[in-house]
Short mmCIF file of C-alpha atoms in Angstrom, two decimals:
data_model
loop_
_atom_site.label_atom_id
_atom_site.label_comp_id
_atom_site.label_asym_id
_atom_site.label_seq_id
_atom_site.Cartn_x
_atom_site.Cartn_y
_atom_site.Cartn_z
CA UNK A 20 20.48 35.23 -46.79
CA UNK A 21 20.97 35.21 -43.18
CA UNK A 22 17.18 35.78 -42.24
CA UNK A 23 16.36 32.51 -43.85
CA UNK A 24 19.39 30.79 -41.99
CA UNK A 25 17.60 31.89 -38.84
CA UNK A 26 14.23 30.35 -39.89
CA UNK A 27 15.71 27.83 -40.74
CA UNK A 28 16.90 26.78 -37.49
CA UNK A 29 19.61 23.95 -35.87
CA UNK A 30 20.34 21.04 -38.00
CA UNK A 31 20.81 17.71 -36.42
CA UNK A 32 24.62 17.03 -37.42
CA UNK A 33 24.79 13.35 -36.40
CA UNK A 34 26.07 10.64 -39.18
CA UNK A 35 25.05 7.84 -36.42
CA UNK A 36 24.01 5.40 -38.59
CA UNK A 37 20.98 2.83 -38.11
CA UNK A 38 21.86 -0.47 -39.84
CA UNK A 39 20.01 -3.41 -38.06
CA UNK A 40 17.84 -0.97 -36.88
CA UNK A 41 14.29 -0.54 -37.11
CA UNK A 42 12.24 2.85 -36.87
CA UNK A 43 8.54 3.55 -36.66
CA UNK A 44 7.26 6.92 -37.98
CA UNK A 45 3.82 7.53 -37.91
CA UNK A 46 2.27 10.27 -40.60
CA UNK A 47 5.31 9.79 -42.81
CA UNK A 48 3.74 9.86 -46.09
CA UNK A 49 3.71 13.48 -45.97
CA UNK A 50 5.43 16.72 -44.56
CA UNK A 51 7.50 16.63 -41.68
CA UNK A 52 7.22 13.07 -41.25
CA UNK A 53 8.33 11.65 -44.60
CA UNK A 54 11.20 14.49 -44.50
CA UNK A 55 12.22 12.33 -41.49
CA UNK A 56 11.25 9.23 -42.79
CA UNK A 57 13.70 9.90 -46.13
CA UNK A 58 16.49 11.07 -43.48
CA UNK A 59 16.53 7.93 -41.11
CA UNK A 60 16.19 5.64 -44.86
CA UNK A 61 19.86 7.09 -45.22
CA UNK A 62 20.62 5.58 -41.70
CA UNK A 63 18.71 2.05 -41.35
CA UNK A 64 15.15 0.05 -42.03
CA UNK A 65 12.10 2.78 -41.92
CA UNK A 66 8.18 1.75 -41.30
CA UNK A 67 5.68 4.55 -42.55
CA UNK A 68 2.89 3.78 -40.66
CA UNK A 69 0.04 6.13 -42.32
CA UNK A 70 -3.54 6.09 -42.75
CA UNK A 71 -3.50 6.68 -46.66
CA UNK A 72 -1.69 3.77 -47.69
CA UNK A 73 -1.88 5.40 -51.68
CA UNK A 74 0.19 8.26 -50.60
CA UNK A 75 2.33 5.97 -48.11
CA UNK A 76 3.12 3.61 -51.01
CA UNK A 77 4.05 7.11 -53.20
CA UNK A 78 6.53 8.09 -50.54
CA UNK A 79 8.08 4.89 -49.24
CA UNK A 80 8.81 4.41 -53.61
CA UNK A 81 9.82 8.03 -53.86
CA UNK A 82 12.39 7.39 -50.67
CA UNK A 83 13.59 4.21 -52.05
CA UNK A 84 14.46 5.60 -55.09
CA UNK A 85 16.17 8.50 -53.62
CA UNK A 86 18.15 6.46 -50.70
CA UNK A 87 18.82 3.44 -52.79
CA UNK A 88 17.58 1.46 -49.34
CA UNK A 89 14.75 -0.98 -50.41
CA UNK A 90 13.96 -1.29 -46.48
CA UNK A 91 11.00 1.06 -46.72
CA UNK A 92 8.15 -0.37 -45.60
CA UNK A 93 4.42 1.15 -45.58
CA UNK A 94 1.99 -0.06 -43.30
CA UNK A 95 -1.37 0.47 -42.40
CA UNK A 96 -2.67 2.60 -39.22
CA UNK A 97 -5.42 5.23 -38.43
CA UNK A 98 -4.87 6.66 -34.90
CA UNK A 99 -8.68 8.07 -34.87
CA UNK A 100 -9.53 4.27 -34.03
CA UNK A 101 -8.24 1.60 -31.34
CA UNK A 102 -9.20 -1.12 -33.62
CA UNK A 103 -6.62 0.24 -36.73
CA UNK A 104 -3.90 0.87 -34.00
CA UNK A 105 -4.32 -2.55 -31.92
CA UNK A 106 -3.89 -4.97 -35.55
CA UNK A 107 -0.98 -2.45 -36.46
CA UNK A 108 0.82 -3.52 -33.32
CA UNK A 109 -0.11 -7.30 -33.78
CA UNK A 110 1.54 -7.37 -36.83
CA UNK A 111 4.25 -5.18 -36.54
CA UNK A 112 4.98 -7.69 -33.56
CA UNK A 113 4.21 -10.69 -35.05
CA UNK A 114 6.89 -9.76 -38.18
CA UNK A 115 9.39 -7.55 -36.68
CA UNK A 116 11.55 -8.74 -33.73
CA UNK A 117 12.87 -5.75 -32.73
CA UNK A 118 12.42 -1.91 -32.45
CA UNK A 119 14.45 0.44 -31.94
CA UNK A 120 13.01 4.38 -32.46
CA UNK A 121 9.28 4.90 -31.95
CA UNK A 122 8.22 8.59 -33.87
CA UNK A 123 5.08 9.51 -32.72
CA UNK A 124 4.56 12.46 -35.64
CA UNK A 125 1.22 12.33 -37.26
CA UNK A 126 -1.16 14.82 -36.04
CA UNK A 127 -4.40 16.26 -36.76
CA UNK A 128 -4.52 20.35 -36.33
CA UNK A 129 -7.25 22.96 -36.58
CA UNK A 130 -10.53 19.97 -37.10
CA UNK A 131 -13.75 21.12 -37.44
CA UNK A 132 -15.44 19.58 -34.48
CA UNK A 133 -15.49 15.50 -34.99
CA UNK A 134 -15.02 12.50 -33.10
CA UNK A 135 -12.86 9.46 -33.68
CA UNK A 136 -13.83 5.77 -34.07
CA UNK A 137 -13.98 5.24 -30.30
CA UNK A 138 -15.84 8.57 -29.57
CA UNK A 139 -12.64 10.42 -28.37
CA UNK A 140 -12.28 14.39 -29.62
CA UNK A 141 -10.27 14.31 -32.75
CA UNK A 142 -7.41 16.63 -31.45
CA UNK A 143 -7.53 14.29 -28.26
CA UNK A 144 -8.03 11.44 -29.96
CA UNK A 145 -5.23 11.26 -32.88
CA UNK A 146 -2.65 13.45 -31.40
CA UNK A 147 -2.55 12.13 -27.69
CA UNK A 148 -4.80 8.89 -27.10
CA UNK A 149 -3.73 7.54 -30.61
CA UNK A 150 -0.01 7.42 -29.53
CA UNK A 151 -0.31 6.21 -25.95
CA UNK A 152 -2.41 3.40 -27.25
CA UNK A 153 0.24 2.71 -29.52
CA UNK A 154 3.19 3.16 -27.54
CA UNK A 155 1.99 1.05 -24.65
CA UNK A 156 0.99 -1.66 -27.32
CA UNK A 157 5.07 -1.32 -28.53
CA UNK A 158 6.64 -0.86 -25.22
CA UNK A 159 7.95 -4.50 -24.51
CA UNK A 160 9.39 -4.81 -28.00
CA UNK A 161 11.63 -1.43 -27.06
CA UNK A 162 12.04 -2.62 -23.89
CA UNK A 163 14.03 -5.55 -25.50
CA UNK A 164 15.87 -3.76 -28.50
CA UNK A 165 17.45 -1.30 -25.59
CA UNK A 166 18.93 1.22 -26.37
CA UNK A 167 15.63 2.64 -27.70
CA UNK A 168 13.76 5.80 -28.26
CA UNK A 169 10.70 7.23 -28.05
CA UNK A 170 10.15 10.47 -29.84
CA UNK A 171 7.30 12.61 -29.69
CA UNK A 172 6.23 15.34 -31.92
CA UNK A 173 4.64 18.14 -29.66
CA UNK A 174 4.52 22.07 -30.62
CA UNK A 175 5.09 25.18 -28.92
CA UNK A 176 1.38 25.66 -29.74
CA UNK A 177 1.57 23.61 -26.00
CA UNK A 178 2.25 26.95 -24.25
CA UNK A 179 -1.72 27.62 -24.94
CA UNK A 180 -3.28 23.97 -24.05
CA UNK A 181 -4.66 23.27 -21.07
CA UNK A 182 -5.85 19.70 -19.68
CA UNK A 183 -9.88 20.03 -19.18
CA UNK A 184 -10.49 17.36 -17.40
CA UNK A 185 -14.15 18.41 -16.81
CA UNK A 186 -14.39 18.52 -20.79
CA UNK A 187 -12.22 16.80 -22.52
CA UNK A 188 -13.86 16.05 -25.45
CA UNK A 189 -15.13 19.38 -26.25
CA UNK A 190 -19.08 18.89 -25.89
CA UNK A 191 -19.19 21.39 -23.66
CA UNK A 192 -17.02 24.42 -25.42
CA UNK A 193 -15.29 23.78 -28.65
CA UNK A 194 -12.01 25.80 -30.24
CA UNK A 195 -10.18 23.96 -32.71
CA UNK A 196 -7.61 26.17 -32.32
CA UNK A 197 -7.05 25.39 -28.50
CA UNK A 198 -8.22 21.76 -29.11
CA UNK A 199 -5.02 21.38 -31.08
CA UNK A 200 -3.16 23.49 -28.24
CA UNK A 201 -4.51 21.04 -25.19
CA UNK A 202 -3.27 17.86 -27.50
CA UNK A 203 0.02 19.03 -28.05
CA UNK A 204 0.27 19.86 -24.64
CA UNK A 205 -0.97 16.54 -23.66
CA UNK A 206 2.31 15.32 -25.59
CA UNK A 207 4.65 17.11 -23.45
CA UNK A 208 3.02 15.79 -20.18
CA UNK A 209 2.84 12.06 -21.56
CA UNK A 210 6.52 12.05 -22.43
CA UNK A 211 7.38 13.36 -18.72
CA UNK A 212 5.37 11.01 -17.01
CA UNK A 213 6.60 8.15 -19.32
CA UNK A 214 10.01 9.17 -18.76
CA UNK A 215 9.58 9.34 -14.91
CA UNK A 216 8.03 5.18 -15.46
CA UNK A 217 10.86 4.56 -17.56
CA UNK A 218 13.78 5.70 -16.13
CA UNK A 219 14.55 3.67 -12.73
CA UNK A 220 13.65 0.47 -14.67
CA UNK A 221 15.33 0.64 -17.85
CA UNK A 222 18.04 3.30 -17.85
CA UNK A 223 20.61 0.54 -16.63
CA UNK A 224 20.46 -1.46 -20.06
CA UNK A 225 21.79 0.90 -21.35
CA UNK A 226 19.15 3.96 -22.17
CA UNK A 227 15.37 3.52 -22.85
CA UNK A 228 14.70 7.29 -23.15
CA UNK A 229 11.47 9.19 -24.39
CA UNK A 230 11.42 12.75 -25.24
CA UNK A 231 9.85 15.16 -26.87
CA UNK A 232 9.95 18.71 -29.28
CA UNK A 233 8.86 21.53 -31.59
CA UNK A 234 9.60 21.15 -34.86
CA UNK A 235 8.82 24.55 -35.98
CA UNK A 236 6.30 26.13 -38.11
CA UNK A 237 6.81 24.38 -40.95
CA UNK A 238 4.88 24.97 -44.35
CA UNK A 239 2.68 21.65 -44.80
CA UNK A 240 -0.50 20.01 -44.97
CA UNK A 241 -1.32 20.42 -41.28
CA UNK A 242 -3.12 23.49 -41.96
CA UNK A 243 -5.55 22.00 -44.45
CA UNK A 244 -8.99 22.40 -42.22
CA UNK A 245 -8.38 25.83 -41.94
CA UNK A 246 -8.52 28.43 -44.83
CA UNK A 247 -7.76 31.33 -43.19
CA UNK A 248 -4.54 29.45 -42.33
CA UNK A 249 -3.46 27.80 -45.66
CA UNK A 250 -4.10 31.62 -46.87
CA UNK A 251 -1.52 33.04 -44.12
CA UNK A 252 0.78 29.97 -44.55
CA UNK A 253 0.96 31.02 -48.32
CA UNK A 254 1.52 34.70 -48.05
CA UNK A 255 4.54 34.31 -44.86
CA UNK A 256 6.18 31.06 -46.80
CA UNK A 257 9.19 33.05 -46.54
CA UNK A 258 9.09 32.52 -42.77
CA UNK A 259 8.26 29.02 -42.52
CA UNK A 260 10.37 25.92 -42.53
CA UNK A 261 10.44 23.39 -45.22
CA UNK A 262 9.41 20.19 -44.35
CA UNK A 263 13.14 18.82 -44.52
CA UNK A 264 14.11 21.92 -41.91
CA UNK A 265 11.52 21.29 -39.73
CA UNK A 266 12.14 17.35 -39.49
CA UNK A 267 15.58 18.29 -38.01
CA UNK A 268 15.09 17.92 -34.46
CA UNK A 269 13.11 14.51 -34.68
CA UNK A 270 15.91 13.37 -36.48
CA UNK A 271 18.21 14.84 -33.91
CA UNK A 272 16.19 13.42 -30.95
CA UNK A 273 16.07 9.94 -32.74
CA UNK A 274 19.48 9.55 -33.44
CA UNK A 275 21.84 11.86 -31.64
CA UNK A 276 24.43 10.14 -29.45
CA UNK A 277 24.79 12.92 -26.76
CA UNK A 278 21.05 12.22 -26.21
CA UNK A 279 22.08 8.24 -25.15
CA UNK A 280 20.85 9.39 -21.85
CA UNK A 281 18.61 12.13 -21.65
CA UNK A 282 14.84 11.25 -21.20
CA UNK A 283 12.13 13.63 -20.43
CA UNK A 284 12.96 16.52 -22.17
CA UNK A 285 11.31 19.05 -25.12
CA UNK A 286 13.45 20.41 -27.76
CA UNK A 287 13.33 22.23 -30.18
CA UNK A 288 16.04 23.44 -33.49
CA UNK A 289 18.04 20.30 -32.08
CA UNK A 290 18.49 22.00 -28.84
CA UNK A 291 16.22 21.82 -24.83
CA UNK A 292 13.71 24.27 -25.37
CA UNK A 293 11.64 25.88 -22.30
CA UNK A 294 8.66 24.12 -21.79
CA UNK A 295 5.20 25.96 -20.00
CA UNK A 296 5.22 25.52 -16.28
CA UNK A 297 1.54 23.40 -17.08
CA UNK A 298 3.57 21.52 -19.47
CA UNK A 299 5.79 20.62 -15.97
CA UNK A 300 2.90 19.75 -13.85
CA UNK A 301 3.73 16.43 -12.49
CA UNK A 302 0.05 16.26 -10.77
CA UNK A 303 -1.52 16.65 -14.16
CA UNK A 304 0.90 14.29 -15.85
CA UNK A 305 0.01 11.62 -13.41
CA UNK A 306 -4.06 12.52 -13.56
CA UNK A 307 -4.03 12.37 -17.35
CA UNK A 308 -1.63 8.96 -17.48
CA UNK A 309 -4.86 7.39 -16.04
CA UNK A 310 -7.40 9.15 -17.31
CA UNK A 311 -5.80 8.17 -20.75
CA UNK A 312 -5.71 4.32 -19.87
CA UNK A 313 -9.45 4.19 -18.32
CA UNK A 314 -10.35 5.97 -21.96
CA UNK A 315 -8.59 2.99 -23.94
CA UNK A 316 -9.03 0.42 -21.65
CA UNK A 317 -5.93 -0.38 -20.71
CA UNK A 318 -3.78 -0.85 -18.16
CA UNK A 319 -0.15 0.38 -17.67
CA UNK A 320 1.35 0.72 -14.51
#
């Protein structure tokens, strides 16, 4: 029926194909990730990088199977600590010459209050510090496989965030609800300010772009910490994506060629969505770039 078309949303329509390519999706052992994950397999060489290496091994076999492409690889990574993130990148580096699409999709949403590994709030920690620490780790290897993407996996839910400096980990007031707001908002800013660093630098090779999007409200796991949720996720299924709709417009942003050149942007259905005027706050993007690296200890200028 026509109401589900309309949940359903834009399709990515793209046939580019991949081969010699190599994609990163993190969080693809599950929901919208591995939807993406069994997508791109049709297009080139895929690395799940997941926490639960069990359920990444089930997935990467299940998409092999399905896509006939053996080139699914799992590997390990837990973006609630530096340590798991920093020996991913060692040796995804030390095996894998090139890269050429970076999705940063896992996420953590609605945690009971918790920290990560390094002390970071878990919202804070897994959905924004998580994939700047990686990124930056990754950056030289896109850098040299231009044309490359970045893709980040933000949410409308970004309209509600705010950056608390003052509190950033939550010891001072704690929502989980805005927690996972303020991280997803924290995505939007990160890609714009990365974007702005890329773009005098790198768009002459020939298109280093990073952008990022909604992919809906899609019925997965993502609601697991919250019962009230799962219940309200199971009684309006109707209105909810499927995992496989709502990977559309990371596949979209990762592989569409009318995007060659666009960096900096949010979409969303496979189309530039409107983003929250503290979602365009260039002063805020720039504050929390640093803040970010004097968190991880790193630094990217």
């Amino acid at each position: 029926p026509s109401c589900r078309r309309y949940v359903a949303g834009g399709r990515c329509k793209s046939t580019a194909r991949l081969e010699g390519k190599v994609v990163i999706i993190t969080g693809a052992n599950t929901g919208i990730g591995k939807a993406t994950a069994r997508d791109l397999a049709q297009r080139g060489k895929v690395i799940i990088a997941c926490r639960d290496i069990a359920k990444g091994d089930a997935a990467a076999s299940e998409i092999r199977a399905e896509t006939g492409n053996q080139q699914v690889i799992v590997k390990k990574l837990d973006l609630a600590d530096t340590k798991s993130i920093r020996e991913f990148a060692e040796k995804f580096l030390a095996e894998e010459k090139e890269l050429h699409v970076l999705i940063n999709n896992a996420g953590v949403m609605l945690c009971p209050y918790s920290k990560t590994a390094d002390g970071f709030e878990m919202h804070l920690g897994v959905n924004h510090l998580g994939h700047f620490l990686l990124t930056f780790l990754l950056l030289e290897r896109l850098k040299q496989s231009a044309p490359a993407r970045i893709v980040n996996v933000s949410s409308l839910a970004h309209h509600g965030g705010r950056i608390r400096f003052h509190d950033l980990h939550g010891e001072k007031s704690y929502n989980r609800g805005l927690a996972y707001c303020h991280s997803k908002l924290a995505n939007v800013l990160f890609t714009r300010e990365l974007a702005r660093r890329l773009q005098g630098k790198f768009q002459r090779q020939g298109g280093f772009t990073a952008n990022a999007l909604h992919p809906g409200s899609v019925s997965s796991e993502l609601v697991r910490h919250s019962c009230v949720m799962t219940w309200l996720w199971k009684i309006f299924s109707f209105f909810l994506k499927t995992p496989c709709e709502g990977a559309q417009t990371s596949i979209y942003c990762a592989v569409a060629e009318e995007l060659d050149s666009v960096t900096g942007q949010y979409f969303s259905d496979c189309q530039p969505a409107y983003v929250s005027p503290r979602g365009r706050d260039d002063e805020t993007a720039k504050k929390l770039w640093s803040v970010s690296c004097e968190l991880l200890g790193i630094q990217w200028d």
